[in-house]
């Protein structure tokens, strides 16, 4: 299998962008005094939190919000007559659709849905980036970005 030599650099790059966004969004929440309105899933213990947010969620989210959305739009592009998308239009449609579905799935509160759109877009773009770079580890790389974001967000 082909492995891009600088894939780790890109994983770190996308992770840093996600972490910076997490810090900025936390500050915005505090500044607007809406922290009490942003609700999260109550975990029973630390092990459940680790398993769900750092292991299972990245895998399930990647498969549903990036992989499935990407191939669904790609399938429509290829199979539906007169439905042509330029590369940039495909990317924009994919990132917006994926980010929107990702944010809606995090419906703990209205504010959290708004805050999760950008990380959803970053994760979608990172999946797309690794996909077009012919890096056969795109799922692993995207999961690494998600893991880093979830880990450093806590």
Coordinates of N, CA, C and O in Angstrom, one line a residue:
X1 N 0.8 -1.2 0.0 CA 0.0 0.0 0.0 C 0.9 1.2 0.0 O 1.9 1.3 0.6
X2 N 0.4 2.2 -0.7 CA 1.1 3.5 -0.8 C 0.9 4.3 0.5 O -0.2 4.4 1.0
X3 N 2.0 4.9 1.0 CA 1.8 5.7 2.2 C 2.5 7.1 1.9 O 3.7 7.1 1.6
X4 N 1.8 8.1 2.0 CA 2.4 9.4 1.7 C 3.4 9.8 2.8 O 3.0 9.7 4.0
X5 N 4.6 10.2 2.5 CA 5.6 10.4 3.5 C 5.3 11.5 4.5 O 5.6 11.4 5.6
X6 N 4.6 12.5 4.0 CA 4.3 13.6 4.9 C 2.9 13.6 5.4 O 2.3 14.6 5.8
X7 N 2.2 12.4 5.4 CA 0.9 12.3 5.9 C 0.8 12.7 7.4 O -0.2 13.4 7.8
X8 N 1.8 12.4 8.2 CA 1.8 12.8 9.6 C 1.8 14.3 9.7 O 1.1 14.8 10.6
X9 N 2.5 15.0 8.9 CA 2.5 16.4 8.9 C 1.1 17.0 8.7 O 0.6 17.9 9.4
X10 N 0.4 16.4 7.7 CA -1.0 16.9 7.4 C -2.0 16.5 8.6 O -2.8 17.3 8.9
X11 N -1.8 15.4 9.2 CA -2.6 15.0 10.4 C -2.4 16.0 11.5 O -3.3 16.5 12.1
X12 N -1.1 16.4 11.7 CA -0.8 17.4 12.7 C -1.4 18.7 12.4 O -2.0 19.4 13.2
X13 N -1.3 19.1 11.1 CA -1.8 20.4 10.6 C -3.3 20.5 10.8 O -3.8 21.4 11.4
X14 N -4.1 19.5 10.4 CA -5.5 19.5 10.6 C -5.9 19.4 12.1 O -6.9 20.0 12.5
X15 N -5.1 18.7 12.8 CA -5.4 18.6 14.3 C -5.2 20.0 14.9 O -6.0 20.4 15.8
X16 N -4.1 20.6 14.6 CA -3.8 21.9 15.2 C -4.9 22.9 14.8 O -5.4 23.7 15.7
X17 N -5.4 22.9 13.6 CA -6.5 23.8 13.2 C -7.7 23.5 14.0 O -8.4 24.4 14.5
X18 N -8.0 22.2 14.2 CA -9.2 21.8 15.0 C -9.0 22.2 16.5 O -10.0 22.7 17.1
X19 N -7.9 22.1 17.0 CA -7.6 22.4 18.4 C -7.7 23.9 18.6 O -8.3 24.4 19.6
X20 N -7.2 24.7 17.7 CA -7.3 26.1 17.8 C -8.7 26.6 17.7 O -9.2 27.4 18.5
X21 N -9.5 26.0 16.8 CA -10.9 26.3 16.8 C -11.6 25.9 18.1 O -12.5 26.7 18.6
X22 N -11.3 24.8 18.7 CA -11.8 24.4 20.0 C -11.6 25.4 21.0 O -12.5 25.8 21.8
X23 N -10.4 25.9 21.1 CA -10.0 27.0 22.1 C -10.8 28.2 21.8 O -11.3 28.8 22.7
X24 N -10.8 28.7 20.5 CA -11.6 29.9 20.2 C -13.0 29.7 20.5 O -13.6 30.6 21.1
X25 N -13.6 28.6 20.1 CA -15.1 28.4 20.4 C -15.4 28.4 21.9 O -16.4 28.9 22.3
X26 N -14.5 27.8 22.7 CA -14.6 27.8 24.1 C -14.6 29.2 24.7 O -15.4 29.6 25.6
X27 N -13.7 30.0 24.2 CA -13.7 31.4 24.6 C -14.9 32.2 24.2 O -15.4 33.0 24.9
X28 N -15.4 31.9 23.0 CA -16.7 32.6 22.5 C -17.8 32.2 23.4 O -18.6 33.0 23.8
X29 N -17.9 30.9 23.8 CA -19.0 30.4 24.7 C -18.9 31.2 26.0 O -19.9 31.6 26.5
X30 N -17.7 31.3 26.5 CA -17.5 32.0 27.8 C -17.9 33.5 27.7 O -18.5 34.0 28.6
X31 N -17.4 34.1 26.6 CA -17.7 35.5 26.4 C -19.2 35.8 26.3 O -19.7 36.8 26.8
X32 N -19.9 35.0 25.6 CA -21.3 35.2 25.4 C -22.1 34.7 26.5 O -23.4 34.9 26.5
X33 N -21.5 34.1 27.5 CA -22.1 33.6 28.7 C -23.3 32.6 28.4 O -24.4 32.6 28.9
X34 N -23.0 31.7 27.4 CA -23.9 30.6 27.1 C -23.4 29.3 27.4 O -24.0 28.3 27.0
X35 N -22.4 29.2 28.3 CA -21.8 27.9 28.6 C -22.9 27.0 29.3 O -22.9 25.8 29.0
X36 N -23.8 27.5 30.0 CA -24.8 26.7 30.7 C -25.8 26.1 29.7 O -26.5 25.2 30.0
X37 N -25.9 26.8 28.5 CA -26.8 26.3 27.5 C -26.2 25.2 26.6 O -26.9 24.6 25.8
X38 N -24.9 25.1 26.6 CA -24.2 24.1 25.8 C -24.1 22.8 26.7 O -23.3 22.7 27.6
X39 N -25.0 21.9 26.4 CA -25.1 20.6 27.1 C -24.3 19.5 26.4 O -24.3 19.5 25.2
X40 N -23.8 18.6 27.2 CA -23.0 17.5 26.6 C -23.7 16.2 27.1 O -24.5 16.2 28.0
X41 N -23.2 15.1 26.5 CA -23.7 13.8 27.0 C -23.1 13.5 28.4 O -21.9 13.6 28.6
X42 N -23.9 13.1 29.3 CA -23.4 12.8 30.7 C -22.8 11.3 30.6 O -23.5 10.4 30.3
X43 N -21.5 11.2 30.9 CA -20.9 9.9 30.9 C -21.0 9.3 32.3 O -20.9 10.0 33.3
X44 N -21.1 8.0 32.3 CA -21.2 7.3 33.7 C -19.8 7.3 34.3 O -19.7 7.3 35.6
X45 N -18.8 7.1 33.5 CA -17.4 7.0 34.1 C -16.4 7.4 33.0 O -16.7 7.6 31.9
X46 N -15.2 7.5 33.5 CA -14.1 7.9 32.6 C -13.9 6.9 31.4 O -13.6 7.3 30.3
X47 N -14.0 5.6 31.7 CA -13.8 4.6 30.7 C -14.8 4.7 29.6 O -14.5 4.6 28.4
X48 N -16.1 5.0 30.0 CA -17.1 5.2 29.0 C -16.8 6.4 28.1 O -17.0 6.4 26.9
X49 N -16.4 7.5 28.7 CA -16.1 8.7 28.0 C -14.9 8.5 27.0 O -15.0 8.9 25.9
X50 N -13.9 7.7 27.4 CA -12.8 7.5 26.6 C -13.2 6.6 25.4 O -12.9 6.9 24.2
X51 N -13.9 5.5 25.7 CA -14.4 4.6 24.6 C -15.3 5.3 23.6 O -15.1 5.1 22.4
X52 N -16.3 6.0 24.1 CA -17.2 6.7 23.2 C -16.6 7.8 22.4 O -16.8 7.9 21.2
X53 N -16.0 8.8 23.1 CA -15.5 10.0 22.5 C -14.2 9.9 21.7 O -14.0 10.6 20.8
X54 N -13.3 9.0 22.2 CA -12.0 8.9 21.6 C -11.8 7.7 20.6 O -10.9 7.7 19.8
X55 N -12.7 6.7 20.8 CA -12.5 5.5 19.9 C -13.7 5.3 19.0 O -13.5 5.3 17.8
X56 N -14.8 5.1 19.6 CA -16.0 4.7 18.7 C -16.5 5.9 17.9 O -16.8 5.7 16.7
X57 N -16.6 7.1 18.5 CA -17.2 8.2 17.8 C -16.4 8.6 16.5 O -17.0 8.8 15.5
X58 N -15.1 8.6 16.6 CA -14.3 9.0 15.4 C -14.5 8.0 14.3 O -14.6 8.3 13.1
X59 N -14.6 6.7 14.6 CA -14.8 5.7 13.6 C -16.2 5.8 13.0 O -16.4 5.8 11.7
X60 N -17.2 5.9 13.8 CA -18.6 5.9 13.3 C -18.8 7.2 12.6 O -19.4 7.2 11.5
X61 N -18.3 8.3 13.1 CA -18.5 9.6 12.4 C -17.8 9.6 11.1 O -18.3 10.2 10.1
X62 N -16.6 9.1 11.0 CA -15.9 9.0 9.7 C -16.7 8.2 8.7 O -16.9 8.6 7.6
X63 N -17.2 7.0 9.1 CA -17.9 6.2 8.2 C -19.2 6.9 7.7 O -19.5 6.8 6.5
X64 N -19.9 7.5 8.6 CA -21.2 8.1 8.3 C -21.1 9.4 7.6 O -21.6 9.7 6.6
X65 N -20.4 10.4 8.3 CA -20.4 11.8 7.9 C -19.3 12.1 6.8 O -19.5 13.1 6.1
X66 N -18.3 11.3 6.7 CA -17.3 11.6 5.6 C -17.4 10.6 4.5 O -17.6 10.9 3.4
X67 N -17.1 9.4 4.8 CA -17.1 8.3 3.8 C -18.4 8.2 3.0 O -18.4 8.2 1.8
X68 N -19.5 8.0 3.7 CA -20.8 7.8 3.1 C -21.2 9.0 2.3 O -21.7 8.9 1.2
X69 N -21.1 10.2 2.9 CA -21.5 11.5 2.2 C -20.6 11.7 1.0 O -21.1 12.0 -0.1
X70 N -19.3 11.4 1.1 CA -18.4 11.6 -0.1 C -18.9 10.7 -1.2 O -19.0 11.1 -2.3
X71 N -19.1 9.4 -0.9 CA -19.4 8.5 -2.0 C -20.8 8.7 -2.5 O -21.1 8.4 -3.6
X72 N -21.7 9.1 -1.6 CA -23.1 9.4 -2.1 C -23.1 10.6 -3.1 O -23.7 10.5 -4.2
X73 N -22.4 11.6 -2.8 CA -22.3 12.8 -3.7 C -21.5 12.4 -5.0 O -21.9 12.7 -6.1
X74 N -20.5 11.6 -4.8 CA -19.7 11.1 -6.0 C -20.6 10.2 -6.9 O -20.6 10.3 -8.1
X75 N -21.4 9.3 -6.2 CA -22.3 8.5 -7.0 C -23.3 9.3 -7.8 O -23.6 9.0 -9.0
X76 N -23.9 10.3 -7.1 CA -24.9 11.1 -7.8 C -24.2 11.8 -9.0 O -24.8 11.9 -10.1
X77 N -23.0 12.3 -8.8 CA -22.3 13.0 -9.8 C -22.0 12.1 -11.0 O -22.2 12.6 -12.2
X78 N -21.7 10.9 -10.8 CA -21.4 9.9 -11.9 C -22.7 9.4 -12.5 O -22.7 9.1 -13.7
X79 N -23.7 9.1 -11.8 CA -24.9 8.4 -12.3 C -26.1 9.2 -12.8 O -26.8 8.8 -13.6
X80 N -26.2 10.4 -12.3 CA -27.4 11.2 -12.6 C -27.0 12.0 -13.9 O -26.0 12.8 -13.9
X81 N -27.8 11.9 -15.0 CA -27.5 12.6 -16.2 C -27.6 14.2 -16.0 O -28.4 14.6 -15.2
X82 N -26.8 14.9 -16.6 CA -26.8 16.4 -16.5 C -26.5 16.9 -15.2 O -26.7 18.1 -14.9
X83 N -25.9 16.1 -14.3 CA -25.5 16.6 -13.0 C -24.0 16.6 -12.9 O -23.3 15.6 -12.5
X84 N -23.4 17.7 -13.4 CA -22.0 17.8 -13.5 C -21.5 18.8 -12.4 O -22.1 19.8 -12.2
X85 N -20.5 18.4 -11.8 CA -19.9 19.2 -10.7 C -18.4 19.4 -11.0 O -17.7 18.5 -11.3
X86 N -18.0 20.7 -11.0 CA -16.5 20.9 -11.1 C -15.9 20.4 -9.8 O -16.6 20.3 -8.8
X87 N -14.6 20.3 -9.8 CA -13.9 19.8 -8.6 C -14.1 20.7 -7.4 O -14.4 20.1 -6.3
X88 N -14.0 22.0 -7.5 CA -14.3 22.9 -6.4 C -15.7 22.9 -5.9 O -16.0 23.0 -4.7
X89 N -16.7 22.7 -6.9 CA -18.1 22.7 -6.5 C -18.4 21.4 -5.7 O -19.1 21.4 -4.8
X90 N -17.8 20.3 -6.2 CA -17.9 19.0 -5.5 C -17.4 19.1 -4.1 O -18.1 18.7 -3.1
X91 N -16.2 19.7 -4.0 CA -15.6 19.8 -2.6 C -16.5 20.7 -1.7 O -16.7 20.3 -0.6
X92 N -17.0 21.8 -2.2 CA -17.8 22.7 -1.4 C -19.1 22.0 -1.0 O -19.5 22.1 0.2
X93 N -19.7 21.3 -1.9 CA -21.0 20.6 -1.6 C -20.7 19.5 -0.6 O -21.5 19.4 0.3
X94 N -19.6 18.8 -0.8 CA -19.3 17.7 0.1 C -19.0 18.3 1.6 O -19.5 17.8 2.5
X95 N -18.1 19.3 1.7 CA -17.8 19.8 3.0 C -19.0 20.4 3.7 O -19.2 20.2 4.9
X96 N -19.8 21.2 3.0 CA -21.0 21.8 3.6 C -22.0 20.7 4.0 O -22.5 20.7 5.2
X97 N -22.3 19.7 3.2 CA -23.2 18.6 3.5 C -22.7 17.8 4.7 O -23.4 17.6 5.7
X98 N -21.4 17.5 4.6 CA -20.8 16.7 5.7 C -20.8 17.5 7.0 O -21.1 16.9 8.1
X99 N -20.4 18.7 7.0 CA -20.3 19.6 8.1 C -21.7 19.8 8.7 O -21.9 19.8 10.0
X100 N -22.7 20.0 7.9 CA -24.1 20.2 8.4 C -24.6 18.9 9.1 O -25.1 19.0 10.2
X101 N -24.4 17.7 8.4 CA -24.9 16.5 9.1 C -24.1 16.2 10.4 O -24.7 15.8 11.3
X102 N -22.8 16.5 10.4 CA -22.0 16.3 11.6 C -22.5 17.2 12.7 O -22.7 16.7 13.8
X103 N -22.8 18.5 12.4 CA -23.2 19.4 13.4 C -24.6 19.0 13.9 O -24.9 19.1 15.1
X104 N -25.5 18.6 13.0 CA -26.9 18.3 13.5 C -26.8 17.0 14.4 O -27.6 16.9 15.3
X105 N -25.9 16.1 14.1 CA -25.8 14.9 15.0 C -25.3 15.2 16.4 O -25.5 14.4 17.3
X106 N -24.7 16.4 16.5 CA -24.3 16.8 17.9 C -25.3 17.8 18.5 O -25.0 18.9 18.8
X107 N -26.6 17.3 18.5 CA -27.7 18.2 18.9 C -27.9 18.3 20.4 O -29.0 18.2 20.9
X108 N -26.8 18.5 21.1 CA -26.9 18.6 22.6 C -27.6 19.9 22.9 O -28.3 20.0 24.0
X109 N -27.4 20.9 22.1 CA -28.0 22.2 22.3 C -27.9 23.0 20.9 O -27.0 22.6 20.1
X110 N -28.7 24.0 20.8 CA -28.6 24.8 19.5 C -27.2 25.4 19.4 O -26.7 25.4 18.2
X111 N -26.6 25.9 20.4 CA -25.3 26.5 20.3 C -24.2 25.5 19.9 O -23.3 25.8 19.2
X112 N -24.4 24.3 20.4 CA -23.4 23.2 20.1 C -23.5 22.8 18.6 O -22.5 22.6 18.0
X113 N -24.7 22.8 18.1 CA -24.9 22.5 16.7 C -24.2 23.5 15.9 O -23.5 23.2 14.9
X114 N -24.3 24.8 16.2 CA -23.6 25.9 15.5 C -22.1 25.7 15.6 O -21.4 25.9 14.6
X115 N -21.6 25.4 16.8 CA -20.2 25.3 17.0 C -19.6 24.1 16.3 O -18.4 24.1 15.9
X116 N -20.4 23.0 16.1 CA -19.8 21.8 15.5 C -19.8 21.8 13.9 O -19.2 20.9 13.3
X117 N -20.4 22.8 13.3 CA -20.3 22.9 11.8 C -18.9 23.0 11.3 O -18.5 22.3 10.4
X118 N -18.1 23.9 11.9 CA -16.7 24.1 11.4 C -15.9 22.9 11.7 O -15.2 22.5 10.7
X119 N -15.9 22.3 12.9 CA -15.1 21.0 13.0 C -15.6 19.9 12.0 O -14.7 19.2 11.5
X120 N -16.9 19.9 11.8 CA -17.4 18.9 10.8 C -16.8 19.2 9.4 O -16.4 18.3 8.7
X121 N -16.7 20.4 9.0 CA -16.1 20.8 7.8 C -14.6 20.5 7.7 O -14.1 20.1 6.7
X122 N -13.9 20.8 8.8 CA -12.5 20.5 8.8 C -12.3 19.0 8.7 O -11.4 18.6 7.9
X123 N -13.1 18.2 9.4 CA -12.9 16.8 9.3 C -13.3 16.3 7.9 O -12.6 15.4 7.4
X124 N -14.3 16.8 7.3 CA -14.7 16.5 5.9 C -13.5 16.8 4.9 O -13.2 16.0 4.1
X125 N -13.0 18.0 5.1 CA -11.9 18.4 4.2 C -10.7 17.6 4.4 O -10.0 17.2 3.5
X126 N -10.4 17.2 5.7 CA -9.2 16.3 5.9 C -9.4 15.0 5.2 O -8.5 14.4 4.7
X127 N -10.6 14.4 5.3 CA -10.9 13.2 4.6 C -10.7 13.3 3.1 O -10.1 12.5 2.5
X128 N -11.3 14.4 2.6 CA -11.1 14.7 1.1 C -9.7 14.8 0.8 O -9.2 14.3 -0.3
X129 N -8.9 15.6 1.6 CA -7.5 15.8 1.3 C -6.8 14.5 1.2 O -6.0 14.2 0.3
X130 N -7.0 13.6 2.2 CA -6.3 12.3 2.2 C -6.8 11.4 1.1 O -6.0 10.6 0.6
X131 N -8.0 11.6 0.7 CA -8.6 10.8 -0.4 C -8.0 11.1 -1.7 O -7.6 10.3 -2.5
X132 N -7.9 12.4 -2.0 CA -7.4 12.8 -3.3 C -5.9 12.7 -3.4 O -5.3 12.7 -4.5
X133 N -5.2 12.7 -2.2 CA -3.7 12.5 -2.2 C -3.3 11.1 -2.4 O -2.2 10.8 -2.4
X134 N -4.3 10.2 -2.7 CA -4.1 8.8 -3.0 C -3.5 8.1 -1.8 O -2.7 7.2 -1.9
X135 N -3.7 8.6 -0.6 CA -3.2 8.0 0.6 C -4.3 7.0 1.1 O -5.4 7.3 1.4
X136 N -3.9 5.8 1.0 CA -4.8 4.7 1.3 C -5.2 4.6 2.8 O -6.0 3.7 3.1
X137 N -4.6 5.4 3.6 CA -4.9 5.4 5.0 C -5.8 6.6 5.3 O -5.8 7.1 6.5
X138 N -6.7 7.1 4.4 CA -7.4 8.3 4.6 C -8.4 8.1 5.8 O -8.6 9.1 6.6
X139 N -8.9 6.9 6.1 CA -9.8 6.7 7.2 C -9.0 6.8 8.5 O -9.4 7.4 9.5
X140 N -7.8 6.2 8.5 CA -7.0 6.3 9.7 C -6.5 7.7 10.0 O -6.5 8.2 11.1
X141 N -6.1 8.4 8.9 CA -5.6 9.8 9.1 C -6.7 10.7 9.6 O -6.5 11.5 10.5
X142 N -7.9 10.6 9.0 CA -9.0 11.4 9.4 C -9.4 11.1 10.9 O -9.7 11.9 11.7
X143 N -9.4 9.8 11.3 CA -9.7 9.4 12.6 C -8.6 9.9 13.6 O -9.0 10.3 14.7
X144 N -7.4 10.0 13.2 CA -6.3 10.6 14.0 C -6.6 12.1 14.3 O -6.5 12.6 15.4
X145 N -7.1 12.8 13.2 CA -7.5 14.2 13.4 C -8.6 14.3 14.4 O -8.6 15.2 15.3
X146 N -9.6 13.5 14.3 CA -10.8 13.5 15.1 C -10.4 13.2 16.6 O -10.8 13.8 17.5
X147 N -9.6 12.1 16.7 CA -9.1 11.7 18.0 C -8.4 12.9 18.7 O -8.6 13.2 19.9
X148 N -7.5 13.5 18.0 CA -6.7 14.7 18.6 C -7.6 15.8 19.0 O -7.5 16.4 20.0
X149 N -8.6 16.1 18.1 CA -9.6 17.2 18.4 C -10.4 16.8 19.7 O -10.5 17.6 20.6
X150 N -10.9 15.6 19.7 CA -11.7 15.2 20.9 C -10.8 15.2 22.2 O -11.3 15.6 23.2
X151 N -9.6 14.7 22.0 CA -8.7 14.5 23.2 C -8.4 15.9 23.8 O -8.5 16.1 25.0
X152 N -8.0 16.8 22.9 CA -7.6 18.1 23.4 C -8.7 19.1 23.7 O -8.5 20.1 24.3
X153 N -9.9 18.7 23.3 CA -11.1 19.5 23.6 C -11.5 19.3 25.1 O -12.3 20.1 25.6
X154 N -11.1 18.2 25.7 CA -11.6 17.9 27.0 C -10.7 18.6 28.0 O -9.9 18.8 28.4

